[in-house]
Amino acid sequence: MNLAVSLLIATALSLSLPLAGAHRRVLADSPPAPPPQSFAHGSRRNLTYILAPGGRFQTFVMYLQQTGLVEVFEIQAHRTHHGITILVPTDRAFAAIEPSVLSGLKKHQVKSLMMYHALARHYALKEFDALSRVSPVTTFAGGLYTVNVTYDAGAIRVVSSWADAKVVRPVYEMPPMAVYEIDRVLLPDAIFHAQPAVEAIPPSPDGTTPPSDGDATKTPGGKAGGTLDAKSSACRALGRAASYVIAAALCAVAL
Ligand SMILES: *[C@@H]1O[C@H](CO)[C@@H](O)[C@H](O)[C@H]1NC(C)=O
Ligand SMILES: *[C@@H]1O[C@H](CO)[C@@H](O)[C@H](O)[C@H]1NC(C)=O
């Protein structure tokens, strides 16, 4: 027997001993923990549930329900290999649009407008950097409905013909569904042939959740502080919906 073979046998022995030990431990212990993917039956697949906390996306949800898109988006997420990314304007963003602009649309146009706020693939926030080099980006509404994405040191904007929206924070980022809050309704020229009447939105994000424990004194209106606060509150919301470990890992990436 030459040296190489004896080395091989020695290595195999030294590997198999601890492995055998581990195997016995697993058999002796209680059943292994479930894989992390199984943490959120039900809520994970439910877009209405994901968009409910805080009641800040009620207009978008109303339009999705009116046009039968809740199910279409959920099916895109779960029955394709690609998943979905949904860019959800806040109620404030919808309120900034002159009411006749949206009430004047036909039902199929409302549907296209809502589908214009989705991409037929799951994109994590960090993938928007690569997405910004694709121009234009086709949305779920089809080839006539494109946006451009810009990515500048983590600041993401989605550009439509008549509006330029900032990605404010992740609402939900777990594959196969990614949901991001944006501060403007995207307005495509495939529907609007001229600039629709849109008000400037007051800069303060949401006065509805004032910090309760002296946070305000630490970040006196600082822009960076505000963004972090917004992110960590989204992360707290995630933590309530998902298992803590997964939410914490996601948030560590996001922050
Ligand atoms: C989705 O969530 C909403 C709001 O929590 C709830 O009313 C609805 O029954 C849920 N749908 C399913 C299919 O679980
Ligand atoms: C996106 O960028 C392309 C050029 O790269 C431009 O032709 C197109 O008009 C832009 N689309 C929007 C919606 O701004």
PDB file of N, CA and C in Angstrom, residues 102-178:
ATOM      1  N   LEU A 102     -57.802  60.562 -12.446  1.00  0.00           N
ATOM      2  CA  LEU A 102     -57.997  59.124 -12.304  1.00  0.00           C
ATOM      3  C   LEU A 102     -59.459  58.716 -12.516  1.00  0.00           C
ATOM      4  N   SER A 103     -60.382  59.564 -12.075  1.00  0.00           N
ATOM      5  CA  SER A 103     -61.797  59.199 -12.233  1.00  0.00           C
ATOM      6  C   SER A 103     -62.197  59.212 -13.707  1.00  0.00           C
ATOM      7  N   GLY A 104     -61.415  59.910 -14.539  1.00  0.00           N
ATOM      8  CA  GLY A 104     -61.716  59.958 -15.962  1.00  0.00           C
ATOM      9  C   GLY A 104     -61.230  58.730 -16.742  1.00  0.00           C
ATOM     10  N   LEU A 105     -60.519  57.841 -16.073  1.00  0.00           N
ATOM     11  CA  LEU A 105     -59.970  56.687 -16.791  1.00  0.00           C
ATOM     12  C   LEU A 105     -61.015  55.587 -16.958  1.00  0.00           C
ATOM     13  N   LYS A 106     -60.895  54.866 -18.059  1.00  0.00           N
ATOM     14  CA  LYS A 106     -61.725  53.679 -18.242  1.00  0.00           C
ATOM     15  C   LYS A 106     -61.150  52.543 -17.399  1.00  0.00           C
ATOM     16  N   LYS A 107     -61.979  51.532 -17.177  1.00  0.00           N
ATOM     17  CA  LYS A 107     -61.555  50.465 -16.269  1.00  0.00           C
ATOM     18  C   LYS A 107     -60.283  49.758 -16.762  1.00  0.00           C
ATOM     19  N   HIS A 108     -60.178  49.523 -18.070  1.00  0.00           N
ATOM     20  CA  HIS A 108     -58.974  48.833 -18.556  1.00  0.00           C
ATOM     21  C   HIS A 108     -57.738  49.720 -18.407  1.00  0.00           C
ATOM     22  N   GLN A 109     -57.951  51.041 -18.428  1.00  0.00           N
ATOM     23  CA  GLN A 109     -56.812  51.940 -18.226  1.00  0.00           C
ATOM     24  C   GLN A 109     -56.360  51.931 -16.763  1.00  0.00           C
ATOM     25  N   VAL A 110     -57.334  51.864 -15.850  1.00  0.00           N
ATOM     26  CA  VAL A 110     -56.979  51.776 -14.427  1.00  0.00           C
ATOM     27  C   VAL A 110     -56.184  50.492 -14.194  1.00  0.00           C
ATOM     28  N   LYS A 111     -56.628  49.432 -14.828  1.00  0.00           N
ATOM     29  CA  LYS A 111     -55.947  48.152 -14.675  1.00  0.00           C
ATOM     30  C   LYS A 111     -54.508  48.237 -15.194  1.00  0.00           C
ATOM     31  N   SER A 112     -54.337  48.818 -16.384  1.00  0.00           N
ATOM     32  CA  SER A 112     -52.977  48.981 -16.918  1.00  0.00           C
ATOM     33  C   SER A 112     -52.139  49.864 -16.007  1.00  0.00           C
ATOM     34  N   LEU A 113     -52.763  50.908 -15.457  1.00  0.00           N
ATOM     35  CA  LEU A 113     -52.026  51.812 -14.575  1.00  0.00           C
ATOM     36  C   LEU A 113     -51.530  51.065 -13.337  1.00  0.00           C
ATOM     37  N   MET A 114     -52.367  50.198 -12.790  1.00  0.00           N
ATOM     38  CA  MET A 114     -51.956  49.430 -11.608  1.00  0.00           C
ATOM     39  C   MET A 114     -50.871  48.422 -11.984  1.00  0.00           C
ATOM     40  N   MET A 115     -51.030  47.783 -13.151  1.00  0.00           N
ATOM     41  CA  MET A 115     -50.014  46.800 -13.568  1.00  0.00           C
ATOM     42  C   MET A 115     -48.689  47.478 -13.917  1.00  0.00           C
ATOM     43  N   TYR A 116     -48.779  48.743 -14.258  1.00  0.00           N
ATOM     44  CA  TYR A 116     -47.574  49.541 -14.522  1.00  0.00           C
ATOM     45  C   TYR A 116     -46.730  49.679 -13.250  1.00  0.00           C
ATOM     46  N   HIS A 117     -47.375  49.450 -12.089  1.00  0.00           N
ATOM     47  CA  HIS A 117     -46.660  49.543 -10.815  1.00  0.00           C
ATOM     48  C   HIS A 117     -46.090  48.201 -10.369  1.00  0.00           C
ATOM     49  N   ALA A 118     -45.965  47.263 -11.310  1.00  0.00           N
ATOM     50  CA  ALA A 118     -45.395  45.969 -10.947  1.00  0.00           C
ATOM     51  C   ALA A 118     -44.397  45.527 -12.011  1.00  0.00           C
ATOM     52  N   LEU A 119     -43.390  44.793 -11.580  1.00  0.00           N
ATOM     53  CA  LEU A 119     -42.420  44.190 -12.485  1.00  0.00           C
ATOM     54  C   LEU A 119     -42.557  42.682 -12.343  1.00  0.00           C
ATOM     55  N   ALA A 120     -42.498  41.979 -13.466  1.00  0.00           N
ATOM     56  CA  ALA A 120     -42.795  40.544 -13.447  1.00  0.00           C
ATOM     57  C   ALA A 120     -41.597  39.707 -13.016  1.00  0.00           C
ATOM     58  N   ARG A 121     -40.938  40.183 -11.964  1.00  0.00           N
ATOM     59  CA  ARG A 121     -39.814  39.435 -11.390  1.00  0.00           C
ATOM     60  C   ARG A 121     -39.575  39.952  -9.987  1.00  0.00           C
ATOM     61  N   HIS A 122     -39.094  39.101  -9.115  1.00  0.00           N
ATOM     62  CA  HIS A 122     -38.740  39.549  -7.772  1.00  0.00           C
ATOM     63  C   HIS A 122     -37.376  40.235  -7.801  1.00  0.00           C
ATOM     64  N   TYR A 123     -37.342  41.495  -7.378  1.00  0.00           N
ATOM     65  CA  TYR A 123     -36.072  42.206  -7.268  1.00  0.00           C
ATOM     66  C   TYR A 123     -35.840  42.600  -5.814  1.00  0.00           C
ATOM     67  N   ALA A 124     -34.744  42.111  -5.227  1.00  0.00           N
ATOM     68  CA  ALA A 124     -34.335  42.621  -3.923  1.00  0.00           C
ATOM     69  C   ALA A 124     -33.828  44.045  -4.122  1.00  0.00           C
ATOM     70  N   LEU A 125     -33.818  44.836  -3.055  1.00  0.00           N
ATOM     71  CA  LEU A 125     -33.373  46.234  -3.182  1.00  0.00           C
ATOM     72  C   LEU A 125     -31.992  46.333  -3.820  1.00  0.00           C
ATOM     73  N   LYS A 126     -31.106  45.412  -3.440  1.00  0.00           N
ATOM     74  CA  LYS A 126     -29.737  45.525  -3.947  1.00  0.00           C
ATOM     75  C   LYS A 126     -29.657  45.258  -5.452  1.00  0.00           C
ATOM     76  N   GLU A 127     -30.680  44.620  -6.001  1.00  0.00           N
ATOM     77  CA  GLU A 127     -30.663  44.343  -7.437  1.00  0.00           C
ATOM     78  C   GLU A 127     -31.077  45.558  -8.280  1.00  0.00           C
ATOM     79  N   PHE A 128     -31.559  46.607  -7.637  1.00  0.00           N
ATOM     80  CA  PHE A 128     -31.959  47.784  -8.403  1.00  0.00           C
ATOM     81  C   PHE A 128     -30.752  48.475  -9.036  1.00  0.00           C
ATOM     82  N   ASP A 129     -29.590  48.255  -8.459  1.00  0.00           N
ATOM     83  CA  ASP A 129     -28.373  48.807  -9.063  1.00  0.00           C
ATOM     84  C   ASP A 129     -28.214  48.257 -10.492  1.00  0.00           C
ATOM     85  N   ALA A 130     -28.321  46.928 -10.614  1.00  0.00           N
ATOM     86  CA  ALA A 130     -28.224  46.303 -11.941  1.00  0.00           C
ATOM     87  C   ALA A 130     -29.402  46.725 -12.820  1.00  0.00           C
ATOM     88  N   LEU A 131     -30.571  46.839 -12.215  1.00  0.00           N
ATOM     89  CA  LEU A 131     -31.762  47.208 -12.973  1.00  0.00           C
ATOM     90  C   LEU A 131     -31.623  48.621 -13.559  1.00  0.00           C
ATOM     91  N   SER A 132     -30.884  49.466 -12.871  1.00  0.00           N
ATOM     92  CA  SER A 132     -30.719  50.841 -13.345  1.00  0.00           C
ATOM     93  C   SER A 132     -29.909  50.897 -14.636  1.00  0.00           C
ATOM     94  N   ARG A 133     -29.195  49.808 -14.943  1.00  0.00           N
ATOM     95  CA  ARG A 133     -28.426  49.794 -16.184  1.00  0.00           C
ATOM     96  C   ARG A 133     -29.225  49.211 -17.347  1.00  0.00           C
ATOM     97  N   VAL A 134     -30.456  48.769 -17.044  1.00  0.00           N
ATOM     98  CA  VAL A 134     -31.365  48.311 -18.093  1.00  0.00           C
ATOM     99  C   VAL A 134     -32.281  49.488 -18.427  1.00  0.00           C
ATOM    100  N   SER A 135     -32.350  49.855 -19.664  1.00  0.00           N
ATOM    101  CA  SER A 135     -33.187  51.003 -19.997  1.00  0.00           C
ATOM    102  C   SER A 135     -33.805  50.806 -21.368  1.00  0.00           C
ATOM    103  N   PRO A 136     -35.108  50.854 -21.513  1.00  0.00           N
ATOM    104  CA  PRO A 136     -36.092  50.989 -20.420  1.00  0.00           C
ATOM    105  C   PRO A 136     -36.439  49.623 -19.820  1.00  0.00           C
ATOM    106  N   VAL A 137     -37.096  49.635 -18.667  1.00  0.00           N
ATOM    107  CA  VAL A 137     -37.518  48.419 -17.979  1.00  0.00           C
ATOM    108  C   VAL A 137     -39.007  48.209 -18.261  1.00  0.00           C
ATOM    109  N   THR A 138     -39.346  47.062 -18.820  1.00  0.00           N
ATOM    110  CA  THR A 138     -40.751  46.774 -19.120  1.00  0.00           C
ATOM    111  C   THR A 138     -41.483  46.370 -17.844  1.00  0.00           C
ATOM    112  N   THR A 139     -42.654  46.933 -17.647  1.00  0.00           N
ATOM    113  CA  THR A 139     -43.426  46.601 -16.452  1.00  0.00           C
ATOM    114  C   THR A 139     -44.405  45.476 -16.763  1.00  0.00           C
ATOM    115  N   PHE A 140     -45.139  45.088 -15.742  1.00  0.00           N
ATOM    116  CA  PHE A 140     -46.107  44.001 -15.864  1.00  0.00           C
ATOM    117  C   PHE A 140     -47.256  44.403 -16.799  1.00  0.00           C
ATOM    118  N   ALA A 141     -47.393  45.698 -17.078  1.00  0.00           N
ATOM    119  CA  ALA A 141     -48.474  46.163 -17.955  1.00  0.00           C
ATOM    120  C   ALA A 141     -48.159  45.915 -19.426  1.00  0.00           C
ATOM    121  N   GLY A 142     -46.919  45.536 -19.748  1.00  0.00           N
ATOM    122  CA  GLY A 142     -46.590  45.200 -21.125  1.00  0.00           C
ATOM    123  C   GLY A 142     -45.624  46.170 -21.782  1.00  0.00           C
ATOM    124  N   GLY A 143     -45.300  45.875 -23.043  1.00  0.00           N
ATOM    125  CA  GLY A 143     -44.221  46.549 -23.751  1.00  0.00           C
ATOM    126  C   GLY A 143     -44.365  48.052 -23.932  1.00  0.00           C
ATOM    127  N   LEU A 144     -45.593  48.554 -23.965  1.00  0.00           N
ATOM    128  CA  LEU A 144     -45.772  49.997 -24.133  1.00  0.00           C
ATOM    129  C   LEU A 144     -45.578  50.748 -22.819  1.00  0.00           C
ATOM    130  N   TYR A 145     -45.500  49.984 -21.745  1.00  0.00           N
ATOM    131  CA  TYR A 145     -45.483  50.577 -20.406  1.00  0.00           C
ATOM    132  C   TYR A 145     -44.122  50.351 -19.759  1.00  0.00           C
ATOM    133  N   THR A 146     -43.212  51.275 -19.997  1.00  0.00           N
ATOM    134  CA  THR A 146     -41.866  51.095 -19.461  1.00  0.00           C
ATOM    135  C   THR A 146     -41.525  52.184 -18.451  1.00  0.00           C
ATOM    136  N   VAL A 147     -40.585  51.858 -17.585  1.00  0.00           N
ATOM    137  CA  VAL A 147     -40.023  52.846 -16.665  1.00  0.00           C
ATOM    138  C   VAL A 147     -38.508  52.808 -16.813  1.00  0.00           C
ATOM    139  N   ASN A 148     -37.861  53.809 -16.267  1.00  0.00           N
ATOM    140  CA  ASN A 148     -36.420  53.755 -16.109  1.00  0.00           C
ATOM    141  C   ASN A 148     -36.118  53.796 -14.614  1.00  0.00           C
ATOM    142  N   VAL A 149     -35.062  53.082 -14.238  1.00  0.00           N
ATOM    143  CA  VAL A 149     -34.681  53.034 -12.831  1.00  0.00           C
ATOM    144  C   VAL A 149     -33.350  53.755 -12.678  1.00  0.00           C
ATOM    145  N   THR A 150     -33.241  54.603 -11.667  1.00  0.00           N
ATOM    146  CA  THR A 150     -31.936  55.194 -11.366  1.00  0.00           C
ATOM    147  C   THR A 150     -31.517  54.751  -9.973  1.00  0.00           C
ATOM    148  N   TYR A 151     -30.220  54.576  -9.808  1.00  0.00           N
ATOM    149  CA  TYR A 151     -29.673  54.080  -8.545  1.00  0.00           C
ATOM    150  C   TYR A 151     -28.451  54.921  -8.242  1.00  0.00           C
ATOM    151  N   ASP A 152     -28.527  55.675  -7.157  1.00  0.00           N
ATOM    152  CA  ASP A 152     -27.421  56.563  -6.822  1.00  0.00           C
ATOM    153  C   ASP A 152     -27.069  56.355  -5.357  1.00  0.00           C
ATOM    154  N   ALA A 153     -26.004  55.609  -5.109  1.00  0.00           N
ATOM    155  CA  ALA A 153     -25.551  55.327  -3.739  1.00  0.00           C
ATOM    156  C   ALA A 153     -26.698  54.850  -2.853  1.00  0.00           C
ATOM    157  N   GLY A 154     -27.479  53.940  -3.361  1.00  0.00           N
ATOM    158  CA  GLY A 154     -28.557  53.366  -2.559  1.00  0.00           C
ATOM    159  C   GLY A 154     -29.886  54.094  -2.705  1.00  0.00           C
ATOM    160  N   ALA A 155     -29.879  55.319  -3.241  1.00  0.00           N
ATOM    161  CA  ALA A 155     -31.140  56.034  -3.474  1.00  0.00           C
ATOM    162  C   ALA A 155     -31.716  55.582  -4.814  1.00  0.00           C
ATOM    163  N   ILE A 156     -32.918  55.025  -4.755  1.00  0.00           N
ATOM    164  CA  ILE A 156     -33.516  54.453  -5.956  1.00  0.00           C
ATOM    165  C   ILE A 156     -34.690  55.311  -6.395  1.00  0.00           C
ATOM    166  N   ARG A 157     -34.740  55.638  -7.687  1.00  0.00           N
ATOM    167  CA  ARG A 157     -35.883  56.347  -8.248  1.00  0.00           C
ATOM    168  C   ARG A 157     -36.402  55.567  -9.443  1.00  0.00           C
ATOM    169  N   VAL A 158     -37.715  55.640  -9.606  1.00  0.00           N
ATOM    170  CA  VAL A 158     -38.361  55.002 -10.743  1.00  0.00           C
ATOM    171  C   VAL A 158     -38.969  56.123 -11.571  1.00  0.00           C
ATOM    172  N   VAL A 159     -38.570  56.193 -12.833  1.00  0.00           N
ATOM    173  CA  VAL A 159     -38.940  57.310 -13.684  1.00  0.00           C
ATOM    174  C   VAL A 159     -39.987  56.858 -14.692  1.00  0.00           C
ATOM    175  N   SER A 160     -41.139  57.509 -14.664  1.00  0.00           N
ATOM    176  CA  SER A 160     -42.152  57.288 -15.695  1.00  0.00           C
ATOM    177  C   SER A 160     -42.232  58.558 -16.531  1.00  0.00           C
ATOM    178  N   SER A 161     -43.051  58.547 -17.569  1.00  0.00           N
ATOM    179  CA  SER A 161     -43.079  59.709 -18.461  1.00  0.00           C
ATOM    180  C   SER A 161     -43.416  61.003 -17.724  1.00  0.00           C
ATOM    181  N   TRP A 162     -44.393  60.915 -16.784  1.00  0.00           N
ATOM    182  CA  TRP A 162     -44.885  62.140 -16.174  1.00  0.00           C
ATOM    183  C   TRP A 162     -44.649  62.213 -14.680  1.00  0.00           C
ATOM    184  N   ALA A 163     -43.916  61.264 -14.127  1.00  0.00           N
ATOM    185  CA  ALA A 163     -43.660  61.312 -12.689  1.00  0.00           C
ATOM    186  C   ALA A 163     -42.388  60.539 -12.376  1.00  0.00           C
ATOM    187  N   ASP A 164     -41.748  60.991 -11.330  1.00  0.00           N
ATOM    188  CA  ASP A 164     -40.460  60.456 -10.924  1.00  0.00           C
ATOM    189  C   ASP A 164     -40.626  60.087  -9.445  1.00  0.00           C
ATOM    190  N   ALA A 165     -40.661  58.783  -9.149  1.00  0.00           N
ATOM    191  CA  ALA A 165     -40.972  58.345  -7.785  1.00  0.00           C
ATOM    192  C   ALA A 165     -39.727  57.853  -7.073  1.00  0.00           C
ATOM    193  N   LYS A 166     -39.688  58.125  -5.784  1.00  0.00           N
ATOM    194  CA  LYS A 166     -38.584  57.620  -4.963  1.00  0.00           C
ATOM    195  C   LYS A 166     -39.028  56.327  -4.289  1.00  0.00           C
ATOM    196  N   VAL A 167     -38.155  55.325  -4.278  1.00  0.00           N
ATOM    197  CA  VAL A 167     -38.438  54.122  -3.493  1.00  0.00           C
ATOM    198  C   VAL A 167     -38.126  54.473  -2.041  1.00  0.00           C
ATOM    199  N   VAL A 168     -39.163  54.532  -1.223  1.00  0.00           N
ATOM    200  CA  VAL A 168     -39.014  55.051   0.132  1.00  0.00           C
ATOM    201  C   VAL A 168     -38.537  53.975   1.096  1.00  0.00           C
ATOM    202  N   ARG A 169     -39.126  52.798   1.018  1.00  0.00           N
ATOM    203  CA  ARG A 169     -38.740  51.728   1.933  1.00  0.00           C
ATOM    204  C   ARG A 169     -39.321  50.400   1.472  1.00  0.00           C
ATOM    205  N   PRO A 170     -38.702  49.316   1.928  1.00  0.00           N
ATOM    206  CA  PRO A 170     -39.308  48.011   1.644  1.00  0.00           C
ATOM    207  C   PRO A 170     -40.496  47.793   2.570  1.00  0.00           C
ATOM    208  N   VAL A 171     -41.576  47.307   2.013  1.00  0.00           N
ATOM    209  CA  VAL A 171     -42.720  46.903   2.825  1.00  0.00           C
ATOM    210  C   VAL A 171     -42.630  45.401   3.078  1.00  0.00           C
ATOM    211  N   TYR A 172     -42.139  44.696   2.072  1.00  0.00           N
ATOM    212  CA  TYR A 172     -42.015  43.239   2.128  1.00  0.00           C
ATOM    213  C   TYR A 172     -41.012  42.845   1.057  1.00  0.00           C
ATOM    214  N   GLU A 173     -40.053  41.975   1.402  1.00  0.00           N
ATOM    215  CA  GLU A 173     -38.992  41.722   0.423  1.00  0.00           C
ATOM    216  C   GLU A 173     -38.676  40.241   0.253  1.00  0.00           C
ATOM    217  N   MET A 174     -39.537  39.391   0.782  1.00  0.00           N
ATOM    218  CA  MET A 174     -39.251  37.955   0.799  1.00  0.00           C
ATOM    219  C   MET A 174     -39.642  37.316  -0.539  1.00  0.00           C
ATOM    220  N   PRO A 175     -38.696  36.665  -1.249  1.00  0.00           N
ATOM    221  CA  PRO A 175     -39.111  36.004  -2.489  1.00  0.00           C
ATOM    222  C   PRO A 175     -40.267  35.045  -2.213  1.00  0.00           C
ATOM    223  N   PRO A 176     -41.220  34.954  -3.125  1.00  0.00           N
ATOM    224  CA  PRO A 176     -41.222  35.493  -4.490  1.00  0.00           C
ATOM    225  C   PRO A 176     -41.891  36.866  -4.629  1.00  0.00           C
ATOM    226  N   MET A 177     -42.149  37.552  -3.509  1.00  0.00           N
ATOM    227  CA  MET A 177     -42.849  38.827  -3.623  1.00  0.00           C
ATOM    228  C   MET A 177     -42.023  39.938  -2.978  1.00  0.00           C
ATOM    229  N   ALA A 178     -41.833  41.024  -3.716  1.00  0.00           N
ATOM    230  CA  ALA A 178     -41.178  42.193  -3.135  1.00  0.00           C
ATOM    231  C   ALA A 178     -42.135  43.361  -3.275  1.00  0.00           C
TER     232      ALA A 178
END
